Coordinates of C-alpha atoms and ligand atoms in Angstrom, one line a residue:
M1 CA 71.0 68.7 -187.6
K2 CA 73.8 70.3 -189.5
I3 CA 74.1 74.0 -188.7
A4 CA 76.4 76.4 -190.5
L5 CA 77.6 79.2 -188.2
L6 CA 78.4 82.5 -189.9
P7 CA 79.3 85.0 -187.2
G8 CA 80.3 87.9 -189.6
D9 CA 81.5 91.2 -188.2
G10 CA 81.2 93.6 -185.3
I11 CA 79.2 92.1 -182.5
G12 CA 78.4 89.0 -184.7
P13 CA 81.1 86.7 -183.2
E14 CA 80.1 87.7 -179.6
I15 CA 76.4 87.0 -180.0
V16 CA 76.9 83.8 -182.0
R17 CA 79.3 82.6 -179.3
E18 CA 76.4 82.8 -176.8
A19 CA 74.0 81.0 -179.1
V20 CA 76.6 78.2 -179.5
R21 CA 76.4 77.7 -175.8
V22 CA 72.7 77.0 -176.2
L23 CA 73.5 74.5 -178.9
D24 CA 76.1 72.9 -176.7
R25 CA 73.5 72.5 -173.9
L26 CA 71.0 70.9 -176.4
R27 CA 73.6 68.6 -177.8
H28 CA 74.5 67.5 -174.2
D29 CA 70.8 66.7 -173.8
G30 CA 71.0 64.3 -176.8
L31 CA 70.1 66.4 -179.9
P32 CA 72.3 65.3 -182.9
I33 CA 73.7 68.8 -183.6
E34 CA 76.8 69.4 -185.7
T35 CA 78.2 72.8 -186.4
E36 CA 80.8 74.3 -188.7
T37 CA 81.9 77.9 -188.9
A38 CA 82.8 80.1 -191.9
P39 CA 83.4 83.8 -192.6
I40 CA 80.9 86.1 -194.3
G41 CA 80.7 89.9 -194.9
G42 CA 83.8 91.9 -194.0
A43 CA 85.3 88.8 -192.4
G44 CA 84.8 87.0 -195.7
H45 CA 86.5 89.8 -197.5
D46 CA 89.4 89.7 -195.0
A47 CA 89.8 85.9 -195.3
A48 CA 89.1 85.3 -198.9
G49 CA 88.7 88.6 -200.7
H50 CA 84.9 88.3 -201.1
P51 CA 81.9 89.0 -198.8
L52 CA 80.5 85.6 -199.7
P53 CA 83.5 83.2 -200.2
K54 CA 82.7 80.1 -202.2
A55 CA 83.6 77.8 -199.3
T56 CA 81.1 79.7 -197.1
L57 CA 78.3 79.3 -199.6
D58 CA 79.2 75.6 -200.1
L59 CA 79.0 75.1 -196.3
A60 CA 75.7 76.9 -196.1
Q61 CA 74.2 75.0 -198.9
A62 CA 75.3 71.6 -197.5
A63 CA 73.9 72.5 -194.0
D64 CA 70.3 72.0 -192.9
A65 CA 70.2 75.5 -191.5
V66 CA 72.4 78.6 -191.1
L67 CA 72.9 80.9 -188.1
L68 CA 74.2 84.3 -189.0
G69 CA 75.4 87.0 -186.7
A70 CA 75.6 90.3 -188.6
V71 CA 77.8 91.9 -191.2
G72 CA 79.3 95.3 -191.9
G73 CA 81.5 97.9 -190.4
P74 CA 83.2 101.2 -191.1
K75 CA 86.4 99.4 -192.2
Y76 CA 84.5 98.1 -195.3
D77 CA 82.4 101.2 -196.1
T78 CA 84.8 102.4 -198.9
L79 CA 84.9 99.1 -200.8
P80 CA 83.2 98.9 -204.2
R81 CA 79.6 97.9 -203.9
E82 CA 80.1 94.3 -205.1
L83 CA 82.6 93.7 -202.4
R84 CA 80.7 95.3 -199.5
P85 CA 79.7 93.1 -196.6
E86 CA 75.9 93.4 -197.2
Q87 CA 76.5 91.7 -200.6
G88 CA 77.4 88.6 -198.6
I89 CA 73.8 88.6 -197.2
L90 CA 72.0 89.5 -200.4
G91 CA 74.1 86.9 -202.2
I92 CA 73.4 84.1 -199.8
R93 CA 69.7 84.8 -199.7
K94 CA 69.6 84.7 -203.5
A95 CA 71.8 81.7 -203.9
M96 CA 69.8 79.7 -201.3
G97 CA 66.4 80.8 -202.7
L98 CA 65.4 82.3 -199.3
F99 CA 62.3 84.1 -200.4
A100 CA 60.3 84.2 -197.2
N101 CA 61.5 86.3 -194.3
L102 CA 59.6 85.9 -191.1
R103 CA 60.0 88.5 -188.5
P104 CA 58.0 88.2 -185.2
A105 CA 57.6 91.4 -183.2
I106 CA 56.8 90.3 -179.6
L107 CA 56.7 92.5 -176.6
Y108 CA 57.6 90.6 -173.5
P109 CA 55.5 91.9 -170.6
E110 CA 58.8 92.5 -168.6
L111 CA 59.9 94.9 -171.3
A112 CA 56.7 96.8 -171.9
A113 CA 58.3 100.0 -170.4
A114 CA 61.2 99.7 -172.9
S115 CA 58.9 100.5 -175.8
T116 CA 58.6 104.1 -176.9
L117 CA 54.8 103.6 -177.2
K118 CA 52.4 103.7 -174.3
P119 CA 52.2 100.3 -172.5
E120 CA 48.4 100.0 -173.2
V121 CA 49.1 100.3 -176.9
V122 CA 51.8 97.6 -177.1
A123 CA 51.4 95.4 -174.0
G124 CA 50.9 91.8 -175.2
L125 CA 51.9 92.6 -178.8
D126 CA 52.6 89.5 -180.8
L127 CA 52.7 90.0 -184.6
M128 CA 54.5 88.4 -187.5
I129 CA 55.7 90.3 -190.5
L130 CA 56.3 88.1 -193.6
R131 CA 58.4 89.9 -196.1
E132 CA 59.2 88.7 -199.6
L133 CA 63.0 88.7 -199.8
T134 CA 64.3 87.9 -203.3
G135 CA 62.3 90.1 -205.6
D136 CA 60.9 93.6 -205.9
I137 CA 62.8 96.9 -206.5
Y138 CA 66.0 95.5 -204.8
F139 CA 66.6 93.0 -207.6
G140 CA 64.5 94.2 -210.6
Q141 CA 66.3 95.0 -213.8
P142 CA 67.1 97.4 -215.4
R143 CA 68.6 99.6 -212.8
G144 CA 71.3 102.1 -212.9
R145 CA 72.2 105.7 -213.8
R146 CA 71.9 107.4 -217.1
R147 CA 71.7 110.9 -218.6
N148 CA 68.2 111.9 -219.7
A149 CA 67.2 113.9 -222.8
A150 CA 67.4 117.2 -220.8
G151 CA 71.1 116.4 -220.1
D152 CA 70.4 115.7 -216.4
D153 CA 71.9 112.6 -214.6
E154 CA 69.2 110.3 -213.2
G155 CA 69.0 107.1 -211.2
F156 CA 66.4 104.4 -211.7
D157 CA 65.3 101.0 -210.3
T158 CA 62.6 98.6 -211.4
M159 CA 59.9 97.4 -209.1
L160 CA 59.0 93.9 -210.4
Y161 CA 57.1 90.8 -209.2
S162 CA 56.0 87.8 -211.3
V163 CA 52.9 85.8 -210.5
P164 CA 54.8 82.7 -209.2
E165 CA 56.8 84.9 -206.9
I166 CA 53.7 86.4 -205.4
E167 CA 51.9 83.1 -205.2
R168 CA 54.6 81.4 -203.2
I169 CA 55.0 84.2 -200.6
A170 CA 51.2 84.4 -200.3
R171 CA 51.0 80.7 -199.6
V172 CA 53.5 81.0 -196.8
G173 CA 51.4 83.9 -195.5
F174 CA 48.2 81.9 -195.4
E175 CA 49.9 78.9 -193.9
T176 CA 51.5 81.1 -191.2
A177 CA 48.1 82.7 -190.5
R178 CA 46.6 79.2 -190.2
R179 CA 49.1 78.4 -187.4
R180 CA 48.2 81.5 -185.6
S181 CA 44.9 83.4 -185.4
H182 CA 43.7 82.9 -189.0
K183 CA 44.0 86.5 -189.9
L184 CA 46.2 87.8 -192.7
C185 CA 46.7 91.4 -193.8
S186 CA 48.4 91.9 -197.2
V187 CA 50.1 95.3 -197.6
D188 CA 50.6 96.9 -201.0
K189 CA 50.3 100.3 -202.8
A190 CA 47.7 99.2 -205.3
N191 CA 46.3 102.7 -205.6
V192 CA 49.5 103.8 -207.3
L193 CA 51.6 100.9 -208.5
D194 CA 50.9 98.3 -211.2
T195 CA 53.1 95.8 -209.4
S196 CA 50.8 96.1 -206.4
I197 CA 47.6 95.7 -208.4
L198 CA 49.0 92.4 -209.6
W199 CA 50.1 91.5 -206.1
R200 CA 46.6 92.2 -204.7
E201 CA 44.9 90.1 -207.5
V202 CA 47.2 87.1 -206.9
V203 CA 47.0 87.2 -203.1
T204 CA 43.2 87.3 -203.3
R205 CA 43.2 84.3 -205.7
V206 CA 45.5 82.3 -203.5
G207 CA 43.3 83.1 -200.6
R208 CA 40.4 81.1 -202.2
D209 CA 42.4 78.0 -201.2
F210 CA 42.4 79.2 -197.5
P211 CA 38.7 79.9 -196.8
D212 CA 39.4 79.6 -193.0
V213 CA 41.8 82.6 -193.1
A214 CA 40.3 86.1 -193.0
L215 CA 42.2 88.1 -195.7
S216 CA 42.4 91.9 -195.6
H217 CA 44.3 94.4 -197.7
M218 CA 45.9 97.7 -196.6
Y219 CA 48.0 100.4 -198.4
V220 CA 51.5 100.6 -197.1
D221 CA 51.2 104.2 -196.0
N222 CA 48.2 103.4 -193.9
A223 CA 49.9 100.3 -192.5
A224 CA 52.9 102.4 -191.4
M225 CA 50.4 104.6 -189.5
Q226 CA 48.3 101.8 -188.1
L227 CA 51.4 100.0 -186.8
V228 CA 52.1 102.8 -184.3
R229 CA 48.4 103.8 -183.7
A230 CA 47.0 100.3 -182.9
P231 CA 49.5 97.6 -183.6
K232 CA 47.5 94.9 -181.9
Q233 CA 44.9 94.9 -184.7
F234 CA 47.5 92.9 -186.8
D235 CA 48.4 89.2 -186.5
V236 CA 50.2 88.2 -189.7
I237 CA 51.2 90.8 -192.3
V238 CA 52.5 89.7 -195.7
T239 CA 54.2 92.2 -198.0
G240 CA 56.8 92.7 -200.7
N241 CA 60.5 93.3 -200.2
I242 CA 60.8 97.1 -199.8
F243 CA 57.6 97.6 -197.9
G244 CA 58.5 94.7 -195.6
D245 CA 62.0 96.1 -195.0
I246 CA 60.6 99.3 -193.7
L247 CA 57.5 98.0 -191.8
S248 CA 59.5 95.3 -190.1
D249 CA 62.0 97.8 -188.7
E250 CA 59.1 100.0 -187.6
A251 CA 57.5 97.0 -185.9
S252 CA 60.7 96.1 -184.2
M253 CA 60.7 99.4 -182.3
L254 CA 57.3 98.6 -180.9
A255 CA 59.0 95.7 -179.1
G256 CA 61.5 97.9 -177.3
S257 CA 64.9 96.9 -178.7
I258 CA 66.2 95.5 -181.9
G259 CA 68.5 93.4 -179.6
M260 CA 65.4 91.2 -178.8
L261 CA 64.1 90.3 -182.3
P262 CA 65.0 87.2 -184.3
S263 CA 64.2 86.4 -187.9
A264 CA 64.0 83.5 -190.3
S265 CA 64.5 83.4 -194.0
L266 CA 63.1 80.2 -195.6
D267 CA 63.3 78.5 -198.9
A268 CA 60.5 76.4 -200.5
N269 CA 61.6 73.3 -198.4
R270 CA 61.8 75.2 -195.1
K271 CA 65.6 75.2 -195.1
G272 CA 66.5 78.4 -193.6
L273 CA 68.9 81.2 -192.6
Y274 CA 68.3 82.5 -189.1
E275 CA 69.6 85.8 -187.8
P276 CA 68.9 88.7 -185.4
I277 CA 67.3 91.6 -187.2
H278 CA 69.9 94.1 -186.0
G279 CA 73.2 94.9 -187.6
S280 CA 76.8 94.5 -186.5
A281 CA 76.7 97.4 -184.0
P282 CA 80.3 98.6 -184.5
D283 CA 79.8 101.2 -181.8
I284 CA 79.6 98.5 -179.1
A285 CA 81.6 95.6 -180.8
G286 CA 84.2 93.9 -178.6
Q287 CA 82.9 95.5 -175.4
D288 CA 80.7 92.7 -174.0
K289 CA 77.7 95.0 -174.3
A290 CA 75.7 93.3 -177.1
N291 CA 72.4 91.7 -176.3
P292 CA 72.6 88.0 -177.5
L293 CA 68.9 87.3 -177.0
A294 CA 67.8 88.0 -180.6
T295 CA 70.4 85.5 -181.8
I296 CA 69.4 82.9 -179.2
L297 CA 65.7 83.5 -180.2
S298 CA 66.7 83.0 -183.9
L299 CA 67.9 79.5 -182.9
G300 CA 64.5 79.0 -181.4
M301 CA 62.9 79.8 -184.8
M302 CA 65.4 77.4 -186.4
F303 CA 64.1 74.5 -184.3
R304 CA 60.5 75.6 -184.9
Y305 CA 60.7 76.0 -188.7
T306 CA 63.5 74.0 -190.1
F307 CA 63.8 71.1 -187.6
A308 CA 60.0 71.1 -186.8
R309 CA 60.9 70.7 -183.1
A310 CA 58.4 73.1 -181.5
D311 CA 59.3 71.5 -178.2
V312 CA 62.9 72.7 -178.4
A313 CA 61.8 76.1 -179.7
D314 CA 59.4 76.4 -176.7
R315 CA 62.2 75.5 -174.4
I316 CA 64.6 78.1 -175.7
E317 CA 61.9 80.8 -175.7
A318 CA 60.9 79.8 -172.1
A319 CA 64.5 80.2 -171.0
V320 CA 64.6 83.7 -172.5
R321 CA 61.4 84.6 -170.8
R322 CA 62.8 83.3 -167.5
V323 CA 66.0 85.4 -167.6
L324 CA 63.9 88.5 -168.3
A325 CA 61.5 87.6 -165.4
Q326 CA 64.6 87.1 -163.2
G327 CA 65.5 90.7 -164.0
H328 CA 68.6 90.2 -166.2
R329 CA 69.0 93.1 -168.7
T330 CA 71.7 94.0 -171.2
G331 CA 72.2 97.8 -171.6
D332 CA 69.8 98.1 -174.6
I333 CA 66.8 96.8 -172.6
A334 CA 67.7 98.2 -169.2
M335 CA 65.6 101.1 -167.9
P336 CA 67.4 104.2 -166.7
G337 CA 68.9 103.4 -163.3
E338 CA 68.5 99.6 -163.8
R339 CA 71.6 97.4 -163.4
S340 CA 72.7 95.9 -166.7
I341 CA 74.9 92.9 -167.5
G342 CA 77.1 92.0 -170.4
T343 CA 76.8 89.6 -173.4
R344 CA 78.6 86.8 -171.6
A345 CA 76.6 87.1 -168.4
M346 CA 73.4 87.1 -170.4
G347 CA 74.5 83.9 -172.1
D348 CA 75.3 82.4 -168.7
A349 CA 71.8 83.2 -167.5
V350 CA 70.2 81.6 -170.5
A351 CA 72.3 78.5 -170.3
A352 CA 71.4 78.2 -166.6
A353 CA 67.7 78.7 -167.4
L354 CA 67.8 76.0 -170.0
Ligands
NAD401 P1 72.8 98.3 -186.0 O1 71.6 97.4 -185.9 O2 74.1 97.6 -186.1 O3 72.9 99.3 -184.8 C1 71.9 100.2 -184.5 C2 72.0 100.6 -183.0 O4 71.4 99.5 -182.2 C3 73.4 100.8 -182.5 O5 73.4 101.8 -181.5 C4 73.8 99.5 -181.8 O6 74.7 99.6 -180.8 C5 72.4 99.0 -181.3 N1 72.4 97.5 -181.3 C6 72.2 96.7 -182.4 N2 72.2 95.4 -182.1 C7 72.3 95.4 -180.7 C8 72.4 94.4 -179.7 N3 72.3 93.1 -180.1 N4 72.5 94.7 -178.4 C9 72.6 96.0 -178.1 N5 72.5 97.0 -178.9 C10 72.4 96.7 -180.2 O7 72.6 99.2 -187.3 P2 73.5 100.3 -187.9 O8 74.3 101.0 -186.9 O9 72.7 101.1 -188.8 O10 74.6 99.5 -188.8 C11 75.8 99.1 -188.4 C12 76.4 98.1 -189.4 O11 75.6 96.9 -189.5 C13 76.5 98.7 -190.8 O12 77.7 98.3 -191.4 C14 75.3 98.1 -191.5 O13 75.4 98.0 -192.9 C15 75.2 96.7 -190.9 N6 73.9 96.1 -190.9 C16 73.9 94.7 -191.0 C17 72.7 94.0 -191.0 C18 72.8 92.5 -191.1 O14 73.9 92.0 -190.9 N7 71.7 91.8 -191.3 C19 71.5 94.6 -190.8 C20 71.5 96.0 -190.6 C21 72.7 96.7 -190.6

């Protein structure tokens, strides 16, 4: 089990350090885990002049799985776009062919009060958003700026999906639904966008191979509303890159804190990059305040999806549930007046629970 560790910037090194303690524990218990660390994002720029140094990409490609902290920070905001930290993430996703982004939004009963929604709306929430990650308007060409006939400057991007791109993400969607409650909701904007009309046709066609999965379709604007109105109607949602970007952030707030939510980005062979959904949180970096649980839960997903070790994933998730039940809270998930602990102490608690 070769794991590349890419801590990145801001709180990245602090939260990855706590995840490494989980790996140490599992190695101690006999799992053949090997790790190697490399810089990415701003740290990559500092070390090698590029947000995705070649040596980092080589390490990631040679590994079975990658654990990433987060990238970005004010220090790098003035760099030209191709050198900005987020190019490190976009670049590694593209280079590794990581087209399927799985983001669970789970509300642990102990944290029901941390959600901004009423407990009865969100208690017991357990949904999975599957976002296509390497296509759509974020990558479509042409894009850029130009002067139009009227002499005004304009900016433009291209929303674009090919049939094979839609087919492969749809398959992951149906397979994911099969492992859960056999319900899949495909989200698009087929009332307005040609790309979405094709998306809906292809998803429907792929669905004929999965007669045991109930497929539904929803427009993205309605989905945004339904997610806050009655989120428990959903189980697995599959959608394109830009809609998934927005809906998964919305869903993350249902669960209380972005400090709790892991993610997986998989290629066609289930090799994957695992990372918390939050960013580098420069406002709390270096202060022992960051919640490491999203990163630790990302490791859980790594064992479930890349290493096919559901037993180890269950063990990690049970340890996290246990520390929450014991009342341990970092600042982001503590209720007003509740005592909170730091990053390191939360890592201690998880290691002890394991
Ligand atoms: P952010 O997710 O870093 O932070 C948003 C808020 O949530 C902040 O108040 C932060 O303190 C808090 N927060 C985030 N993670 C937390 C944790 N684990 N524990 C406790 N609190 C936590 O988003 P932002 O402030 O919009 O962006 C900061 C930087 O991160 C930017 O440079 C941005 O580009 C980058 N970013 C990176 C990624 C990534 O690496 N995948 C994702 C989003 C943003």
